[in-house]
Amino acid sequence: GGLRHHFGPIIGYDDVGLEQQKPPPEGLLMSLERMDLFADCKRGDVVLFVGDHEVDVRCAHRAQVWLEEQGRPLSIRSVAAVYGRRADVSGWKVEPHHEAHRTSDVLDLVRSLKKSPGSDW
């Protein structure tokens, strides 16, 4: 089973200007806005941003900085999708919060976050 049914809007390269491509966070922030996550977010709410390159982790980091500057309580956690071919993130300048070595690792992470104390998932 794939993961597509777990996702809402998908923002692609034609949705943001060339100068706003990752690592700038505009595409990720646009996704959050289209999912209406800014309207009712509260402290403890978490978004997982899954990507297979360091630039994805840098994008998530920059989006988190923007959220904090705006006083928004939403937390973005980066997940490095290191499915075999890119199994080493040790050389990345910005490390991901989590690593997924299989797609099922992402689902396991979601399940563990749902079970964490204080989680409203």
Short mmCIF file of C-alpha atoms in Angstrom, two decimals:
data_model
loop_
_atom_site.label_atom_id
_atom_site.label_comp_id
_atom_site.label_asym_id
_atom_site.label_seq_id
_atom_site.Cartn_x
_atom_site.Cartn_y
_atom_site.Cartn_z
CA GLY A 1 0.00 0.00 0.00
CA GLY A 2 1.18 3.45 -0.87
CA LEU A 3 0.91 6.58 1.22
CA ARG A 4 -0.94 8.87 -1.23
CA HIS A 5 -4.29 8.47 0.53
CA HIS A 6 -2.75 10.05 3.65
CA PHE A 7 -2.05 13.36 1.90
CA GLY A 8 -4.09 16.44 1.09
CA PRO A 9 -2.87 19.15 -1.25
CA ILE A 10 0.41 18.61 -3.05
CA ILE A 11 2.39 21.72 -3.96
CA GLY A 12 4.73 21.35 -6.93
CA TYR A 13 7.42 23.39 -8.62
CA ASP A 14 4.85 25.20 -10.75
CA ASP A 15 2.99 26.46 -7.66
CA VAL A 16 5.86 28.58 -6.30
CA GLY A 17 8.34 30.82 -8.08
CA LEU A 18 11.80 29.57 -8.97
CA GLU A 19 13.43 31.73 -6.30
CA GLN A 20 11.05 30.28 -3.71
CA GLN A 21 11.87 26.62 -4.38
CA LYS A 22 13.21 24.58 -1.46
CA PRO A 23 14.98 25.24 0.82
CA PRO A 24 12.92 28.45 1.18
CA PRO A 25 9.73 27.35 2.98
CA GLU A 26 7.09 28.97 0.75
CA GLY A 27 5.86 25.70 -0.79
CA LEU A 28 5.59 23.99 2.58
CA LEU A 29 3.85 26.99 4.14
CA MET A 30 1.47 27.11 1.17
CA SER A 31 0.62 23.45 1.78
CA LEU A 32 -0.11 24.11 5.45
CA GLU A 33 -2.33 27.04 4.52
CA ARG A 34 -4.24 25.01 1.90
CA MET A 35 -4.83 22.30 4.49
CA ASP A 36 -6.19 25.04 6.76
CA LEU A 37 -3.74 24.11 9.52
CA PHE A 38 -3.09 27.71 10.55
CA ALA A 39 -6.70 28.35 11.50
CA ASP A 40 -6.97 26.03 14.49
CA CYS A 41 -3.41 25.04 15.35
CA LYS A 42 -2.47 24.88 18.99
CA ARG A 43 0.63 24.08 21.01
CA GLY A 44 1.54 20.42 20.63
CA ASP A 45 0.23 20.10 17.05
CA VAL A 46 2.83 18.44 14.83
CA VAL A 47 3.31 18.28 11.07
CA LEU A 48 5.67 15.71 9.57
CA PHE A 49 7.54 16.85 6.47
CA VAL A 50 8.95 13.85 4.64
CA GLY A 51 11.70 14.28 2.07
CA ASP A 52 14.61 12.40 0.60
CA HIS A 53 17.18 15.21 0.39
CA GLU A 54 18.93 17.50 2.84
CA VAL A 55 17.22 20.44 1.13
CA ASP A 56 13.89 19.06 2.42
CA VAL A 57 15.18 19.08 5.99
CA ARG A 58 16.46 22.63 5.54
CA CYS A 59 13.06 23.65 4.19
CA ALA A 60 11.30 22.19 7.25
CA HIS A 61 13.76 24.00 9.53
CA ARG A 62 13.16 27.33 7.76
CA ALA A 63 9.39 26.83 7.93
CA GLN A 64 9.68 26.18 11.68
CA VAL A 65 11.66 29.39 12.12
CA TRP A 66 8.95 31.31 10.23
CA LEU A 67 6.20 29.75 12.37
CA GLU A 68 8.03 30.74 15.54
CA GLU A 69 8.58 34.29 14.24
CA GLN A 70 4.83 34.51 13.55
CA GLY A 71 3.98 33.15 17.00
CA ARG A 72 2.23 30.09 15.58
CA PRO A 73 2.25 27.05 17.86
CA LEU A 74 2.52 24.45 15.09
CA SER A 75 5.64 22.24 15.17
CA ILE A 76 7.22 20.88 11.98
CA ARG A 77 9.32 17.72 12.26
CA SER A 78 11.45 16.64 9.36
CA VAL A 79 11.60 13.01 8.31
CA ALA A 80 14.43 11.90 6.04
CA ALA A 81 13.19 9.19 3.67
CA VAL A 82 16.39 7.17 3.39
CA TYR A 83 15.13 4.10 1.61
CA GLY A 84 18.33 2.17 0.96
CA ARG A 85 20.17 4.26 -1.60
CA ARG A 86 20.65 7.27 0.66
CA ALA A 87 20.82 5.61 4.03
CA ASP A 88 23.40 8.01 5.49
CA VAL A 89 22.45 11.49 6.65
CA SER A 90 25.57 11.95 8.78
CA GLY A 91 27.08 14.47 6.33
CA TRP A 92 24.01 16.69 6.25
CA LYS A 93 24.49 20.15 7.76
CA VAL A 94 20.96 20.11 9.16
CA GLU A 95 19.93 16.77 10.60
CA PRO A 96 16.36 15.48 10.35
CA HIS A 97 14.25 14.92 13.44
CA HIS A 98 13.55 11.37 12.28
CA GLU A 99 14.73 8.87 9.67
CA ALA A 100 12.49 6.50 7.73
CA HIS A 101 14.17 3.51 6.10
CA ARG A 102 10.83 2.13 4.81
CA THR A 103 7.50 3.76 4.10
CA SER A 104 6.08 1.83 7.04
CA ASP A 105 8.48 3.77 9.31
CA VAL A 106 6.52 6.93 8.51
CA LEU A 107 3.27 5.29 9.55
CA ASP A 108 4.92 3.93 12.70
CA LEU A 109 6.09 7.44 13.52
CA VAL A 110 2.56 8.81 13.09
CA ARG A 111 1.23 6.09 15.37
CA SER A 112 3.85 6.83 18.02
CA LEU A 113 3.05 10.55 17.92
CA LYS A 114 -0.64 9.79 18.36
CA LYS A 115 0.19 7.83 21.50
CA SER A 116 2.50 10.44 23.03
CA PRO A 117 1.39 12.07 26.26
CA GLY A 118 -0.39 15.35 25.62
CA SER A 119 -1.06 14.55 21.98
CA ASP A 120 -4.41 15.59 20.56
CA TRP A 121 -4.10 13.38 17.47
#
